[in-house]
mmCIF file of C-alpha atoms in Angstrom:
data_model
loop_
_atom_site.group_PDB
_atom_site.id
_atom_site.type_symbol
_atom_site.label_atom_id
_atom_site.label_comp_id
_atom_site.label_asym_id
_atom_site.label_seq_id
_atom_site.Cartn_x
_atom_site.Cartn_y
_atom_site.Cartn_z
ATOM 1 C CA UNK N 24 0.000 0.000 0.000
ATOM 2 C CA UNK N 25 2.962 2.421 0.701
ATOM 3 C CA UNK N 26 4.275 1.841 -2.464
ATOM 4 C CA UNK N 27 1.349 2.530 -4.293
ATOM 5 C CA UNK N 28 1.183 5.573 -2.315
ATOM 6 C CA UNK N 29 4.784 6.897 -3.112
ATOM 7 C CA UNK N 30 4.292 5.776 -6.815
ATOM 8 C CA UNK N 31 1.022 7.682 -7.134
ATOM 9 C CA UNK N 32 2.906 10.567 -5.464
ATOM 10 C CA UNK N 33 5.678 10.367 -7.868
ATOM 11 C CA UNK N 34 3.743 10.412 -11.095
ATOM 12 C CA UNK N 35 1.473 13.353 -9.719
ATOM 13 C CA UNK N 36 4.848 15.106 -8.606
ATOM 14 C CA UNK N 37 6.618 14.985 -12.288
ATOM 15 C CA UNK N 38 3.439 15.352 -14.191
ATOM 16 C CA UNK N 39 3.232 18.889 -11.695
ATOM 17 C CA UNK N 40 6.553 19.749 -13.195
ATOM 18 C CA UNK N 41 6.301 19.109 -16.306
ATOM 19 C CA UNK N 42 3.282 20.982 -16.969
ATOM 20 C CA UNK N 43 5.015 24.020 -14.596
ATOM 21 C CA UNK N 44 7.913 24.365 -17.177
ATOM 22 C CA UNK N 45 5.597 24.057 -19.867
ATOM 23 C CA UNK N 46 3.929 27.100 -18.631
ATOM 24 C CA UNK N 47 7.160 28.666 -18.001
ATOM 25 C CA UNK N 48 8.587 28.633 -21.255
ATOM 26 C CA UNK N 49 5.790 29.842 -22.801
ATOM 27 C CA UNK N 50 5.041 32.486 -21.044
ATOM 28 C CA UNK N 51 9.067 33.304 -21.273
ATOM 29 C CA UNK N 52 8.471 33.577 -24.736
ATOM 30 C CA UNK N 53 5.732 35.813 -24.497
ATOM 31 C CA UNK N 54 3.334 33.727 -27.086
ATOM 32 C CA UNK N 55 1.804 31.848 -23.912
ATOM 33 C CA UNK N 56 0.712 35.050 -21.771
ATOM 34 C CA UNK N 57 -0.763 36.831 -25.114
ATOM 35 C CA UNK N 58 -2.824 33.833 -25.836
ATOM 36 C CA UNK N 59 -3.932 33.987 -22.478
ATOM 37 C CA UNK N 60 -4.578 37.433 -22.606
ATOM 38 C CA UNK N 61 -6.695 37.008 -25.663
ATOM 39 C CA UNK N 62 -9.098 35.519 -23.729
ATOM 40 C CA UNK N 63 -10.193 38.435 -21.887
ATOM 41 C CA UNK N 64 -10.364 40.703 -25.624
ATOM 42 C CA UNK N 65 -7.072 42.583 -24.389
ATOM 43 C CA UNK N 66 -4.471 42.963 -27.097
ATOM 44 C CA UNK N 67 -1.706 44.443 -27.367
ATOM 45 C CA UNK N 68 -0.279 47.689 -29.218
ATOM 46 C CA UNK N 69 -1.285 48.857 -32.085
ATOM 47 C CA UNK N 70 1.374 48.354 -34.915
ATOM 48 C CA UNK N 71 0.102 51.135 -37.820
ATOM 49 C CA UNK N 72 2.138 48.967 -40.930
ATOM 50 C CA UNK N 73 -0.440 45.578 -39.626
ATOM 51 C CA UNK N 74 -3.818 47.306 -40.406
ATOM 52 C CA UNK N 75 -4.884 44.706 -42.596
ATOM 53 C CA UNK N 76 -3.666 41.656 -40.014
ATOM 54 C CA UNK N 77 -5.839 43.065 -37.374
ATOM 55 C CA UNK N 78 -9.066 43.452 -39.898
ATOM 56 C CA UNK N 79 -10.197 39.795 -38.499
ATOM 57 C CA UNK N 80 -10.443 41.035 -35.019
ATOM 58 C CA UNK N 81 -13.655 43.074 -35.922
ATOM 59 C CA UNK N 82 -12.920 45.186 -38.419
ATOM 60 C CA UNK N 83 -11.017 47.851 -39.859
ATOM 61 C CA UNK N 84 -13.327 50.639 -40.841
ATOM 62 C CA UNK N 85 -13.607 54.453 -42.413
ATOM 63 C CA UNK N 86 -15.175 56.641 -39.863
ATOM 64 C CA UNK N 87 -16.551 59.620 -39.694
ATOM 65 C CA UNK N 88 -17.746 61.699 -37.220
ATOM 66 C CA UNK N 89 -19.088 65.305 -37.680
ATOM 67 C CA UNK N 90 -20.467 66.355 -34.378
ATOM 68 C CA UNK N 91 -19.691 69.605 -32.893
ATOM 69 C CA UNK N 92 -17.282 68.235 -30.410
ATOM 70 C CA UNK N 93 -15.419 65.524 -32.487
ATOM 71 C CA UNK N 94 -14.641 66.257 -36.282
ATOM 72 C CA UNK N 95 -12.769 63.017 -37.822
ATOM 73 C CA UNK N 96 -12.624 61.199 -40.606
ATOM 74 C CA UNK N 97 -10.246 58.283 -41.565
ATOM 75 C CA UNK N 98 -9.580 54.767 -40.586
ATOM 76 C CA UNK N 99 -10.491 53.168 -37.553
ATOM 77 C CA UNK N 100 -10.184 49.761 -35.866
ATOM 78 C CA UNK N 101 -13.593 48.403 -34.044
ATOM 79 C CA UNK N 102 -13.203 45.858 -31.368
ATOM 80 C CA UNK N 103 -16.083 44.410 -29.893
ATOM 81 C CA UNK N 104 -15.733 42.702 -26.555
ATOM 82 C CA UNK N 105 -18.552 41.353 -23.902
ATOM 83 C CA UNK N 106 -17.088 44.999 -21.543
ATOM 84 C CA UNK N 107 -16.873 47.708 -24.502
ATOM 85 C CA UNK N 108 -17.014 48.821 -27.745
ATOM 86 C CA UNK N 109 -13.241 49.852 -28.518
ATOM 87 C CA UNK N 110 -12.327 52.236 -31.623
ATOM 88 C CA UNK N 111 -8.726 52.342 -32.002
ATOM 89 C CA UNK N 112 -8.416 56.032 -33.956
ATOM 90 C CA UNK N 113 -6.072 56.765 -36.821
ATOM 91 C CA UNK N 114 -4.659 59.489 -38.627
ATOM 92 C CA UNK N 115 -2.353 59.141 -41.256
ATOM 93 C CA UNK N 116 -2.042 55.525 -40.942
ATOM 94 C CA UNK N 117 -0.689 56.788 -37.167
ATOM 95 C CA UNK N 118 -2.731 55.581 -33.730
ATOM 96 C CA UNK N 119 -3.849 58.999 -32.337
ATOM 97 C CA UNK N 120 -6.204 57.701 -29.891
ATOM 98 C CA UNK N 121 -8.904 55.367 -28.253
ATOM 99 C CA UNK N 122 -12.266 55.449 -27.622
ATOM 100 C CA UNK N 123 -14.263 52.723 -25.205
ATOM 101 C CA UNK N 124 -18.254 52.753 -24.744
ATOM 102 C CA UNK N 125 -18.487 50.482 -21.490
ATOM 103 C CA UNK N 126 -21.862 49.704 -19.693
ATOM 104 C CA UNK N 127 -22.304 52.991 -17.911
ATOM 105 C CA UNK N 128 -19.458 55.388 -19.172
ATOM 106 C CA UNK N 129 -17.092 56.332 -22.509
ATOM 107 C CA UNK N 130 -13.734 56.689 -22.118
ATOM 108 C CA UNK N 131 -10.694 58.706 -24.215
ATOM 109 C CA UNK N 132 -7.517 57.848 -23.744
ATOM 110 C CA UNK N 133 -8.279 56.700 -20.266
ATOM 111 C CA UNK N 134 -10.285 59.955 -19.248
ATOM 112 C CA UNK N 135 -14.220 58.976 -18.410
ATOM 113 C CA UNK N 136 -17.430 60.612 -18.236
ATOM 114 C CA UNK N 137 -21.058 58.897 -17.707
ATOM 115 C CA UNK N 138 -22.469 57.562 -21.097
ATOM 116 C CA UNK N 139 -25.438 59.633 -20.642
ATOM 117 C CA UNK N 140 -23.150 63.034 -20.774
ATOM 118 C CA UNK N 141 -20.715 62.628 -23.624
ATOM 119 C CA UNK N 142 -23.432 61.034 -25.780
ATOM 120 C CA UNK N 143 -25.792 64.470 -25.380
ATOM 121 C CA UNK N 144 -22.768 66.448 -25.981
ATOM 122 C CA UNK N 145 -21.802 64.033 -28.852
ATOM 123 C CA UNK N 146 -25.088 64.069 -30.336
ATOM 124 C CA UNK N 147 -27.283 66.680 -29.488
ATOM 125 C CA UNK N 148 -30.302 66.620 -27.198
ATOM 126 C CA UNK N 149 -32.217 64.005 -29.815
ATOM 127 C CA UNK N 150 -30.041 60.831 -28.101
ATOM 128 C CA UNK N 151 -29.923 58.725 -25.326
ATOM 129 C CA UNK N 152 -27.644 57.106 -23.519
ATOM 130 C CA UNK N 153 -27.159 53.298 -25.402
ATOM 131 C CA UNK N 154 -27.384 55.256 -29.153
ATOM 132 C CA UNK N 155 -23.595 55.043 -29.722
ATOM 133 C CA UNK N 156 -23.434 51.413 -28.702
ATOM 134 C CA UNK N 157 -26.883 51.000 -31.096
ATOM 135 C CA UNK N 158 -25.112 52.774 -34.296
ATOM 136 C CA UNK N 159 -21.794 50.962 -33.530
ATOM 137 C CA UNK N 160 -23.504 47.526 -33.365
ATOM 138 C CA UNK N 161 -25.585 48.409 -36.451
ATOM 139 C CA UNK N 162 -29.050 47.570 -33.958
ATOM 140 C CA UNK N 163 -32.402 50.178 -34.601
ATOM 141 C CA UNK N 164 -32.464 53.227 -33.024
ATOM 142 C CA UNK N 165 -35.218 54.515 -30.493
ATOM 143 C CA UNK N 166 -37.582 51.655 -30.806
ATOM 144 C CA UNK N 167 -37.106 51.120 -34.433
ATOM 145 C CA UNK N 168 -39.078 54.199 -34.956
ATOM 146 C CA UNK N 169 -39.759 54.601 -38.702
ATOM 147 C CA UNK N 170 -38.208 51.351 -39.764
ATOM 148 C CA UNK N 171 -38.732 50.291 -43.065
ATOM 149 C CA UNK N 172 -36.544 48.590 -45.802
ATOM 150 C CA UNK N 173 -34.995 49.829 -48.523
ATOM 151 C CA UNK N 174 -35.373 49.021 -52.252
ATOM 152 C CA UNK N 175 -31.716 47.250 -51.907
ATOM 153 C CA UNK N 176 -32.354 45.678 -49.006
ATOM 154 C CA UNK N 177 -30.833 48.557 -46.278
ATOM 155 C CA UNK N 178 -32.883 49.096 -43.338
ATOM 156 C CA UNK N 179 -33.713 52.911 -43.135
ATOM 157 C CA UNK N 180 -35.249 54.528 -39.898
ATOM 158 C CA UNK N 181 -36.479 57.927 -40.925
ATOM 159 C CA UNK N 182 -38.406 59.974 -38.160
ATOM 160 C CA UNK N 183 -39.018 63.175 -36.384
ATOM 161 C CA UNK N 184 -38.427 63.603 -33.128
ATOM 162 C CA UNK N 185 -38.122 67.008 -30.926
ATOM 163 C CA UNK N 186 -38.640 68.524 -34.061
ATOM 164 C CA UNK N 187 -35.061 66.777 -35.168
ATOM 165 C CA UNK N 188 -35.059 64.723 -38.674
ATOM 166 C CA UNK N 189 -33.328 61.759 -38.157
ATOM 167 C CA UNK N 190 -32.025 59.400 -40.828
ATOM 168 C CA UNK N 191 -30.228 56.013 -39.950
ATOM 169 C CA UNK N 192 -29.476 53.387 -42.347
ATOM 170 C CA UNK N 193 -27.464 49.902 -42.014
ATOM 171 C CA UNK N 194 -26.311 47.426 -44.226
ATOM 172 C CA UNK N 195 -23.570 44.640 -44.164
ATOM 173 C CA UNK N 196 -21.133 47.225 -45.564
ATOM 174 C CA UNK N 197 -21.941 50.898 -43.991
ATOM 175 C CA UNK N 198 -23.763 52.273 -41.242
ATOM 176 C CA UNK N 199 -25.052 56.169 -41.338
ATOM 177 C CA UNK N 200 -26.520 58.074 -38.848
ATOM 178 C CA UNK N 201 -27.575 61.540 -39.473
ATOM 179 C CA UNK N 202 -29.178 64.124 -37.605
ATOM 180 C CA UNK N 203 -30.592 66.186 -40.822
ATOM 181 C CA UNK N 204 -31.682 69.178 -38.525
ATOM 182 C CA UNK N 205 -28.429 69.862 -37.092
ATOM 183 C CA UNK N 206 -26.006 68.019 -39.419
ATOM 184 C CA UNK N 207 -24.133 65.847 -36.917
ATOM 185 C CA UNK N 208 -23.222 62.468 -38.634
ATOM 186 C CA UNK N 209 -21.739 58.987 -37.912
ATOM 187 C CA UNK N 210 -20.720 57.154 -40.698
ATOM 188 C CA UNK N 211 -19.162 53.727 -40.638
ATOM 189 C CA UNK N 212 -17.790 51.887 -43.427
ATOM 190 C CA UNK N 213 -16.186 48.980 -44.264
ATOM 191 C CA UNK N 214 -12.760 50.206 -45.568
ATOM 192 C CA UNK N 215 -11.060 48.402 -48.625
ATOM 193 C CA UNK N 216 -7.083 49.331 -48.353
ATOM 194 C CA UNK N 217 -5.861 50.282 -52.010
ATOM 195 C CA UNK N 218 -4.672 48.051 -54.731
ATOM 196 C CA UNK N 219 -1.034 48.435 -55.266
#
């Protein structure tokens, strides 16, 4: 019975080990702790020369945004994770910036404010506070007020509201929202790098 005992002992001992150095070298090489960072959605920097290797992630997209606080147009990277919505901002082919929508708040470059607040000043007084994570997930706006669908197949919401126009339409390819009273836009497309 003691034998058994040690035996058992032994094979649990060096099967401990051996998976302990197997975690050691790889996180020593670094590939082991980024896999198991991917599992929580973090990644790490930004390299500007991989656009197109990090398109799988979620997408690399043209944005614009025309609102009276943010004016930008030109490529961004959308992550979606299970916490936030995370636009990775370039100019230039050059990371300038981040943007996360979490549950309750949206964060710049690590700088936060309730979701409710920046998306009024974002968008105007016609908003509330999920509409940035609606228009970034492509889902309808304010109840699907004014849905209907398009000749090509593009669901269009078209409404009034506060004496606002709205127009919002979504397809596989582009998103646009536009506030046609006040002229603040989002528009989100799918971006096709050029042919060289």
């Amino acid at each position: 019975m003691f034998e058994k005992m040690r035996k058992a002992l032994y094979c649990c001992f060096i099967g401990g080990a051996l998976m302990m150095s197997g975690c050691a070298s790889s996180t020593q090489s670094g590939n082991g702790w980024d896999q198991f960072l991917s599992f929580f959605g973090a990644n790490g920097e930004i390299n500007p020369d991989a656009i197109d290797k990090l398109e799988h992630i979620s997408g690399t997209k043209l944005l614009l945004f025309n609102t009276i606080p943010i004016k930008f147009y030109d490529i961004a990277i959308i992550r979606i994770t299970q916490y936030a919505i995370n636009i990775d901002l370039f100019q230039a082919g050059t990371p300038i910036g981040v943007i996360a929508i979490g549950r309750d708040e949206i964060c710049y470059q690590g700088e936060c404010a309730p979701k409710s607040l920046v998306t009024r000043k974002i968008l105007g007084l016609v908003s509330y506070p999920e509409l940035l994570d609606d228009i970034f997930l492509a889902r309808d706006i304010f109840n699907s007020k004014g849905l209907r669908i398009g000749k090509n197949g593009n669901l269009i919401q078209r409404f009034l509201l506060n004496d606002q126009e709205i127009f919002y339409e979504r397809s596989v390819d582009f998103t646009l929202f536009k506030n046609l009273t006040t002229g603040v836009t989002i528009s989100i497309q799918k971006y096709h790098p050029p042919k060289m």
